[in-house]
């Protein structure tokens, strides 16, 4: 409960800061709104003049009619410009917030996925940021315009009829009270809607990933029903948000209708008791006030519609403030790089804990690896092998101890330099939809076609690429050619050859391969390892023939270290 209250308080504080930051971008929208309001007053006065003359049986004033038509056209152009300015303000804010969110996630690295669902993180970057669009494009300018717009119109009503100004102002004061009451419920409904959406997305992603297992165990129908229940929950909560939003709009409609009814009754008795001479004089103020009354409530109506964006933003902000903090800028004096011609690796009493309830993943682990040496990390699953790799990749920092590359603390290295130093091959290489050539070039986009071809030959890709219809330019992934596990690993090896990094990290690279394919992949990796510093994490018996030193891990501790023949 205390954690939830803290999150809500942080979200409110974050929203206030963001609203202040968005005021400058919203100024053009506000200025256009004010100009449009002034033109609306001119239209109302021109229309009142034409109608009063027509009711009195006089000649229609063509000048007033021309002014009315001209102002109508100008307002139409202003409305278009206002929408464009609002879109630009919202788009700029979304770009800034999405960049901020991605920076936080990239800084946290894949280690964040141990505590957060990937579907939840994707929802934050896409849906939550998108939900903040209305805050900057509509709510921020509407908040100021809701105070300035009615005052401008009220001054015009005061000029036409001071008594009518009191009536209009009285009904206008009822609107904020009603909106505040409805807004409390809308904020709570919006938060629960976002929660239901995140649950549905996470559930759907999990079921898609495990669809083969679900079908194998005959649970497809049960999971379909569970997804249907989650979708129904989202529908119900979405309708609750809309219901509260309609209540807020109803308050505004009642106030506007009440003002019009009271004014109509007021002017009915005023005009009925007027003589022929006074009728024409009283008619113009009556018509002007009645035409201005909708314009008085128009800024409040705009604010009412935008207020829902503010409530949606409140729910989205709670997810954004819960992201990992932004990385602190490193002082220029501490920025370091290391010599890329050879890399020595040292772990000095390194401790790392993912979950305190499960104990440390690494427990005061120490080892040293000279440049050009190979170290095989052996041990059962959960012994800490992958944790060593993730520290060297910069995905996570140790709780205590020191990790150095060529004597430089890994936490002081420029991230780009660390990336250039390391090449990584994991259990399941990440391949994206595109050509095989594009997937290899992902390691070094500026590489030449000849360098890509050399990397492909070194990884023995030509053994199957030559049989493809377009060779290296064959499309893979969705809508393209499908690769087996061994073929996908060869693409990953070709990437490593192309990157030509001095530190090679291998994390269970043959975990899902059959023995024959595993042997071929290890032969390619052995060639890739020549002249490089290599750390291989594997519990496969085939890794024993990889060469180098061997370090056995148990529960994050080194239990034995020896050479491998």
XYZ file of C-alpha atoms in Angstrom:
565
model
C 0.000 0.000 0.000
C 2.809 2.387 0.928
C 4.622 1.476 -2.296
C 1.490 2.248 -4.338
C 1.063 5.618 -2.600
C 4.715 6.445 -3.259
C 4.324 5.564 -6.935
C 1.206 7.732 -7.263
C 2.935 10.673 -5.577
C 5.947 10.280 -7.877
C 3.646 10.105 -10.913
C 1.853 13.320 -9.905
C 5.160 15.099 -9.369
C 6.447 13.830 -12.723
C 3.282 15.009 -14.485
C 3.590 18.486 -13.005
C 7.159 18.761 -14.257
C 6.212 17.504 -17.694
C 3.278 19.940 -17.917
C 5.582 22.842 -17.107
C 8.024 21.606 -19.739
C 5.189 21.361 -22.287
C 3.914 24.924 -21.793
C 6.467 26.426 -24.185
C 5.599 23.995 -26.983
C 1.881 24.657 -26.366
C 2.125 28.462 -26.620
C 1.381 28.593 -30.384
C -1.739 26.476 -29.763
C -2.863 28.800 -26.965
C -2.296 31.929 -29.050
C -4.327 30.480 -31.930
C -7.120 29.552 -29.499
C -7.265 33.120 -28.148
C -7.303 34.631 -31.628
C -10.117 32.282 -32.586
C -12.092 33.322 -29.505
C -11.759 37.016 -30.366
C -12.947 36.273 -33.903
C -15.915 34.342 -32.459
C -16.950 37.444 -30.504
C -16.757 39.488 -33.681
C -18.916 36.912 -35.450
C -21.509 36.991 -32.676
C -21.736 40.799 -32.767
C -22.017 40.805 -36.575
C -24.703 38.098 -36.535
C -26.635 39.958 -33.805
C -26.558 43.117 -35.887
C -27.910 41.322 -38.965
C -30.626 39.460 -37.044
C -31.724 42.515 -35.035
C -32.117 44.551 -38.210
C -34.023 41.710 -39.882
C -36.429 41.257 -36.922
C -37.031 45.014 -36.841
C -37.996 44.941 -40.509
C -35.098 47.141 -41.585
C -32.598 46.759 -44.420
C -30.005 43.985 -44.026
C -26.559 45.537 -43.307
C -24.317 44.055 -45.996
C -21.140 45.148 -44.211
C -22.047 43.169 -41.075
C -22.973 40.185 -43.237
C -19.622 40.390 -45.065
C -17.767 40.663 -41.770
C -19.569 37.554 -40.479
C -18.628 35.504 -43.568
C -15.024 36.678 -43.581
C -14.546 35.862 -39.897
C -16.067 32.419 -40.457
C -13.455 31.649 -43.146
C -10.613 32.978 -41.031
C -11.760 30.849 -38.075
C -11.789 27.756 -40.289
C -8.180 28.407 -41.295
C -7.256 29.038 -37.651
C -8.879 25.771 -36.627
C -6.690 23.899 -39.120
C -3.554 25.694 -37.934
C -4.478 24.978 -34.311
C -4.783 21.244 -35.016
C -1.428 21.258 -36.796
C 0.285 23.091 -33.929
C -1.287 20.737 -31.378
C -0.128 17.690 -33.339
C 3.424 19.083 -33.524
C 3.476 19.726 -29.764
C 2.233 16.210 -29.025
C 4.628 14.560 -31.499
C 7.632 16.418 -30.058
C 6.682 15.362 -26.524
C 6.189 11.724 -27.577
C 9.590 11.624 -29.262
C 11.252 13.057 -26.176
C 9.475 10.713 -23.729
C 9.958 7.624 -25.883
C 13.652 8.417 -26.271
C 13.891 8.860 -22.498
C 12.123 5.540 -21.848
C 14.276 3.652 -24.361
C 17.436 5.162 -22.874
C 16.410 3.901 -19.457
C 15.602 0.417 -20.760
C 18.794 0.140 -22.810
C 20.855 1.272 -19.852
C 19.224 -1.381 -17.648
C 19.957 -3.979 -20.337
C 18.482 -7.471 -20.725
C 18.921 -8.027 -16.981
C 15.727 -6.014 -16.527
C 13.780 -8.882 -18.108
C 14.467 -10.961 -15.009
C 12.095 -8.724 -13.031
C 9.851 -7.204 -15.718
C 7.854 -8.897 -18.469
C 8.928 -7.922 -21.979
C 5.276 -7.378 -22.934
C 4.900 -4.934 -20.045
C 8.020 -3.025 -21.142
C 6.782 -2.883 -24.746
C 3.434 -1.557 -23.498
C 5.196 1.214 -21.597
C 7.287 2.346 -24.570
C 4.405 2.188 -27.059
C 0.999 2.497 -25.392
C 1.901 4.459 -22.260
C 3.863 7.087 -24.185
C 1.102 7.259 -26.785
C -1.439 7.861 -24.014
C 0.502 11.012 -23.073
C -0.028 12.595 -26.491
C -3.279 14.283 -25.457
C -1.638 15.743 -22.341
C 0.712 17.884 -24.441
C -1.330 18.429 -27.602
C -4.696 19.177 -25.972
C -4.686 19.368 -22.177
C -1.761 21.763 -21.572
C -3.080 24.506 -23.929
C -6.708 23.793 -22.947
C -5.902 24.265 -19.248
C -4.780 27.873 -19.775
C -7.401 28.566 -22.434
C -10.150 27.365 -20.061
C -9.297 30.346 -17.841
C -8.490 32.956 -20.498
C -11.219 32.103 -23.040
C -14.299 32.486 -20.807
C -12.910 35.743 -19.364
C -12.557 37.215 -22.858
C -16.136 36.228 -23.755
C -17.440 37.408 -20.383
C -16.001 40.879 -21.043
C -17.918 40.959 -24.337
C -21.128 39.826 -22.549
C -20.511 42.489 -19.908
C -20.325 45.079 -22.659
C -23.616 43.880 -24.167
C -25.570 43.324 -20.911
C -24.026 43.485 -17.376
C -26.900 41.541 -15.802
C -26.507 38.714 -18.301
C -22.789 38.556 -17.477
C -23.647 37.649 -13.867
C -25.932 34.826 -15.016
C -23.348 33.397 -17.412
C -20.560 33.639 -14.832
C -22.693 31.892 -12.195
C -23.394 28.881 -14.372
C -19.755 28.823 -15.508
C -18.587 28.393 -11.915
C -20.626 25.182 -11.620
C -18.565 23.446 -14.303
C -15.219 23.015 -12.459
C -16.995 21.654 -9.391
C -18.816 18.964 -11.375
C -15.726 18.073 -13.402
C -13.630 17.659 -10.256
C -16.147 15.220 -8.783
C -16.272 13.183 -12.000
C -12.506 13.389 -12.454
C -11.702 11.497 -9.253
C -13.533 8.438 -10.511
C -12.113 8.792 -14.020
C -8.502 8.733 -12.781
C -9.084 5.510 -10.830
C -10.892 3.917 -13.788
C -8.055 4.878 -16.141
C -5.438 3.240 -13.892
C -7.344 -0.037 -13.721
C -7.848 0.049 -17.493
C -4.087 0.327 -18.087
C -3.525 -2.529 -15.646
C -6.015 -4.749 -17.483
C -4.386 -3.867 -20.822
C -0.910 -4.768 -19.551
C -2.173 -8.087 -18.171
C -3.850 -8.992 -21.458
C -0.747 -8.140 -23.495
C 1.568 -10.095 -21.194
C -0.762 -13.114 -21.171
C -1.135 -13.084 -24.943
C 2.637 -12.819 -25.503
C 3.329 -15.690 -23.103
C 0.753 -17.913 -24.804
C 2.096 -17.162 -28.278
C 5.614 -18.054 -27.124
C 4.429 -21.345 -25.627
C 1.785 -22.236 -28.232
C 3.519 -25.515 -29.150
C 3.581 -26.702 -25.525
C -0.036 -25.593 -24.978
C -1.246 -27.558 -28.008
C 0.899 -30.573 -27.053
C -0.755 -30.796 -23.626
C -4.253 -30.161 -24.992
C -4.720 -26.824 -23.185
C -5.523 -24.687 -26.227
C -9.241 -24.379 -25.408
C -8.587 -23.497 -21.763
C -6.063 -20.821 -22.700
C -8.438 -19.390 -25.313
C -11.101 -19.056 -22.611
C -8.584 -17.388 -20.257
C -7.682 -14.876 -22.974
C -11.383 -14.237 -23.570
C -11.867 -13.495 -19.852
C -8.907 -11.098 -19.876
C -10.296 -9.350 -22.967
C -13.716 -9.077 -21.320
C -12.135 -7.515 -18.220
C -10.403 -4.932 -20.420
C -13.684 -4.166 -22.211
C -15.545 -3.664 -18.919
C -12.871 -1.356 -17.516
C -12.697 0.620 -20.751
C -16.455 1.170 -20.643
C -16.130 2.397 -17.049
C -13.665 5.042 -18.218
C -16.088 6.135 -20.946
C -19.006 6.201 -18.517
C -17.183 8.547 -16.168
C -16.085 10.671 -19.116
C -19.702 11.051 -20.220
C -20.646 12.146 -16.694
C -18.060 14.917 -16.874
C -19.416 16.037 -20.238
C -22.976 15.918 -18.896
C -22.114 18.424 -16.156
C -20.929 20.889 -18.787
C -23.997 20.356 -20.984
C -26.354 20.922 -18.023
C -24.575 24.173 -17.093
C -24.648 25.471 -20.684
C -28.305 24.510 -21.146
C -29.232 26.067 -17.795
C -27.558 29.362 -18.738
C -29.361 29.448 -22.083
C -32.753 28.734 -20.467
C -32.359 31.395 -17.775
C -31.175 33.961 -20.319
C -34.038 33.122 -22.683
C -36.571 33.595 -19.886
C -34.876 36.824 -18.817
C -34.946 38.307 -22.315
C -38.486 37.054 -22.970
C -39.846 39.208 -20.161
C -37.493 42.074 -21.020
C -38.559 42.226 -24.667
C -42.248 41.629 -23.895
C -42.312 44.658 -21.586
C -40.362 46.837 -24.009
C -42.147 49.405 -26.094
C -41.785 49.659 -29.832
C -38.933 52.144 -29.517
C -37.055 50.142 -26.867
C -37.658 46.765 -28.543
C -35.036 47.328 -31.220
C -32.533 48.651 -28.651
C -33.067 45.656 -26.357
C -33.039 43.108 -29.150
C -29.387 43.468 -30.133
C -27.971 42.790 -26.602
C -30.318 39.823 -26.216
C -29.208 38.269 -29.502
C -25.532 39.029 -28.864
C -25.586 37.458 -25.395
C -27.449 34.351 -26.569
C -24.921 33.882 -29.390
C -21.977 34.483 -27.067
C -23.119 32.029 -24.376
C -22.067 28.878 -26.339
C -18.719 30.572 -27.005
C -18.315 31.130 -23.242
C -18.659 27.402 -22.610
C -16.597 26.353 -25.662
C -13.186 26.663 -23.887
C -14.638 24.769 -20.920
C -15.909 22.092 -23.302
C -12.450 21.835 -24.863
C -10.941 21.539 -21.407
C -13.494 18.902 -20.410
C -12.584 16.768 -23.409
C -8.874 17.286 -22.760
C -9.295 16.539 -19.054
C -9.781 12.901 -19.960
C -6.325 13.032 -21.558
C -4.967 14.272 -18.237
C -6.575 11.327 -16.448
C -5.170 8.857 -18.984
C -1.762 10.486 -18.520
C -1.979 9.929 -14.766
C -2.310 6.176 -15.285
C 0.484 6.123 -17.878
C 2.823 8.193 -15.690
C 2.787 5.563 -12.937
C 4.361 3.082 -15.354
C 6.929 5.540 -16.705
C 8.205 6.688 -13.304
C 8.656 3.020 -12.354
C 11.322 2.548 -15.044
C 14.987 2.289 -14.036
C 16.662 5.691 -13.542
C 18.571 7.425 -16.317
C 22.317 6.697 -16.383
C 24.426 9.303 -14.627
C 26.854 11.104 -16.938
C 30.416 9.966 -16.341
C 32.851 12.813 -15.542
C 35.215 13.391 -18.505
C 38.255 12.572 -16.379
C 36.958 9.061 -15.693
C 36.098 8.093 -19.266
C 38.437 5.358 -20.420
C 39.035 3.030 -23.319
C 41.299 0.011 -23.518
C 43.803 -1.286 -26.009
C 41.821 -3.305 -28.569
C 44.805 -5.409 -29.788
C 44.512 -7.760 -26.831
C 42.259 -7.941 -23.817
C 43.036 -9.288 -20.350
C 40.057 -10.031 -18.104
C 40.089 -10.072 -14.309
C 37.352 -10.735 -11.749
C 38.336 -9.687 -8.231
C 35.972 -10.891 -5.444
C 32.899 -10.213 -7.570
C 29.495 -10.694 -5.942
C 26.180 -10.386 -7.797
C 22.662 -11.066 -6.500
C 19.618 -11.166 -8.742
C 17.109 -12.189 -6.078
C 18.035 -11.994 -2.367
C 15.645 -14.874 -1.636
C 17.667 -17.185 -3.911
C 21.095 -16.116 -2.724
C 23.995 -14.669 -4.742
C 24.442 -15.674 -8.364
C 28.172 -14.943 -8.000
C 29.820 -15.189 -4.580
C 33.222 -13.452 -4.342
C 34.313 -14.935 -7.671
C 37.921 -14.254 -8.706
C 39.881 -15.285 -11.796
C 42.318 -13.783 -14.293
C 42.567 -14.417 -18.010
C 45.502 -13.228 -20.103
C 45.133 -11.800 -23.595
C 44.643 -14.538 -26.182
C 43.711 -17.195 -23.596
C 40.540 -19.285 -23.508
C 38.541 -19.947 -20.351
C 35.784 -22.563 -20.262
C 33.203 -21.901 -17.525
C 31.658 -25.234 -16.565
C 28.945 -26.111 -14.121
C 25.242 -26.951 -13.890
C 22.465 -24.511 -14.772
C 22.258 -21.726 -12.221
C 25.920 -21.945 -11.236
C 26.631 -18.378 -12.430
C 28.096 -18.913 -15.915
C 25.673 -16.591 -17.713
C 26.038 -13.986 -14.943
C 29.757 -13.704 -15.764
C 28.893 -13.140 -19.430
C 26.241 -10.506 -18.628
C 28.679 -8.538 -16.471
C 31.266 -8.530 -19.272
C 28.594 -7.387 -21.752
C 27.774 -4.452 -19.458
C 24.188 -5.587 -18.920
C 24.568 -5.540 -15.137
C 27.071 -4.236 -12.604
C 28.294 -6.384 -9.692
C 27.095 -5.634 -6.176
C 30.694 -5.678 -4.941
C 34.124 -6.519 -6.234
C 35.870 -5.311 -9.381
C 35.888 -6.399 -13.017
C 38.698 -5.056 -15.208
C 39.609 -5.213 -18.888
C 43.309 -4.501 -19.435
C 43.350 -3.049 -15.926
C 40.493 -0.601 -16.574
C 37.387 -0.948 -14.423
C 34.550 -2.052 -16.675
C 32.177 0.503 -15.105
C 34.489 3.351 -16.239
C 34.585 2.309 -19.887
C 32.780 4.196 -22.597
C 29.792 1.960 -23.532
C 30.608 2.230 -27.238
C 34.186 1.130 -26.542
C 32.989 -1.875 -24.537
C 30.689 -2.828 -27.405
C 33.545 -2.648 -29.924
C 35.718 -4.851 -27.709
C 33.254 -7.726 -27.387
C 31.554 -10.187 -29.687
C 28.831 -12.376 -28.189
C 27.171 -15.580 -29.365
C 24.338 -16.932 -27.218
C 22.043 -19.924 -27.170
C 19.536 -18.523 -29.626
C 20.971 -15.926 -32.039
C 18.668 -13.008 -32.727
C 17.862 -12.863 -36.438
C 15.548 -10.235 -37.884
C 13.445 -10.221 -41.025
C 15.766 -9.351 -43.888
C 18.485 -10.932 -45.970
C 21.262 -13.109 -44.574
C 23.687 -10.384 -45.667
C 21.776 -7.763 -43.644
C 21.882 -9.993 -40.579
C 25.666 -10.379 -40.884
C 26.136 -6.649 -41.490
C 24.365 -5.971 -38.214
C 27.773 -6.520 -36.530
C 29.507 -3.827 -38.621
C 27.210 -1.939 -41.029
C 30.077 -0.149 -42.792
C 31.730 -3.422 -43.885
C 32.318 -4.026 -47.593
C 30.728 -6.814 -49.631
C 34.095 -8.591 -49.793
C 34.447 -8.526 -45.999
C 30.941 -9.971 -45.598
C 31.775 -12.748 -48.075
C 34.999 -13.544 -46.190
C 33.119 -13.727 -42.876
C 30.508 -16.033 -44.426
C 33.215 -18.374 -45.747
C 35.035 -18.403 -42.407
C 31.783 -19.388 -40.650
C 31.143 -22.118 -43.265
C 27.914 -20.435 -44.350
C 28.693 -21.331 -47.969
C 27.884 -24.949 -47.157
C 24.165 -24.140 -47.338
C 23.973 -20.576 -48.706
C 25.175 -21.747 -52.116
C 21.992 -23.793 -52.438
C 19.677 -20.865 -51.679
C 17.963 -19.043 -54.548
C 19.713 -15.696 -53.942
C 22.711 -16.731 -51.850
C 23.516 -14.227 -49.089
C 20.712 -11.987 -50.339
C 18.078 -14.624 -49.573
C 15.386 -13.232 -47.289
C 14.911 -14.940 -43.922
C 12.459 -14.451 -41.079
C 8.768 -13.695 -41.530
C 7.749 -14.333 -45.126
C 11.249 -15.601 -45.993
C 13.432 -18.683 -45.832
C 13.561 -20.557 -42.509
C 16.924 -21.432 -40.939
C 17.685 -24.390 -38.693
C 19.347 -23.901 -35.307
C 22.795 -24.771 -36.651
C 22.398 -22.476 -39.676
C 21.289 -19.613 -37.439
C 24.365 -20.130 -35.246
C 26.592 -19.957 -38.310
C 25.065 -16.566 -39.151
C 25.915 -15.476 -35.599
C 29.480 -16.787 -36.032
C 29.779 -14.872 -39.312
C 28.735 -11.727 -37.420
C 31.509 -12.350 -34.893
C 34.062 -12.868 -37.695
C 32.950 -9.613 -39.315
C 33.105 -7.664 -36.053
C 36.617 -9.005 -35.372
C 36.445 -8.077 -31.666
C 39.362 -9.141 -29.428
C 37.078 -10.483 -26.649
C 34.767 -13.352 -27.629
C 31.953 -14.335 -25.223
C 30.142 -17.612 -25.860
C 27.104 -18.391 -23.719
C 25.902 -21.974 -24.296
C 26.262 -21.572 -28.097
C 25.319 -25.217 -28.793
C 22.635 -25.729 -26.138
C 19.840 -26.619 -28.573
C 21.790 -28.417 -31.306
C 22.110 -32.096 -32.120
C 25.543 -33.700 -31.548
C 26.624 -33.615 -35.209
C 25.676 -29.950 -35.636
C 27.222 -29.137 -32.257
C 30.537 -30.602 -33.381
C 30.527 -28.539 -36.591
C 29.674 -25.343 -34.702
C 32.471 -25.925 -32.169
C 34.929 -26.426 -35.049
C 33.917 -23.037 -36.481
C 34.142 -21.430 -33.032
C 37.625 -22.913 -32.526
C 38.818 -21.171 -35.691
C 37.118 -17.938 -34.589
C 38.840 -18.130 -31.180
C 42.383 -18.055 -32.618
C 44.189 -14.918 -31.436
C 41.273 -13.795 -29.249
C 40.508 -13.794 -25.560
C 37.620 -16.254 -25.193
C 35.220 -17.046 -22.363
C 32.976 -20.020 -23.096
C 30.082 -20.809 -20.725
C 28.857 -24.335 -21.346
C 28.012 -27.580 -19.580
C 28.261 -29.571 -22.808
C 30.807 -32.400 -22.870
C 31.885 -31.204 -26.346
C 33.277 -28.029 -24.740
C 36.045 -30.108 -23.152
C 37.748 -30.251 -26.521
C 37.666 -26.504 -26.998
C 41.062 -26.024 -25.316
C 42.265 -23.506 -22.761
C 41.698 -23.402 -19.027
C 38.628 -24.681 -17.256
C 36.880 -23.090 -14.276
C 34.168 -25.110 -12.520
C 31.442 -23.085 -10.806
C 28.966 -24.142 -8.120
C 26.498 -21.683 -6.650
C 28.503 -18.735 -7.957
C 31.809 -19.909 -6.506
C 34.890 -21.343 -8.201
C 35.312 -24.927 -6.962
C 38.190 -25.930 -9.241
C 40.405 -24.525 -11.986
C 42.630 -26.542 -14.264
C 44.007 -26.714 -17.757
C 42.259 -28.569 -20.518
C 44.268 -30.739 -22.884
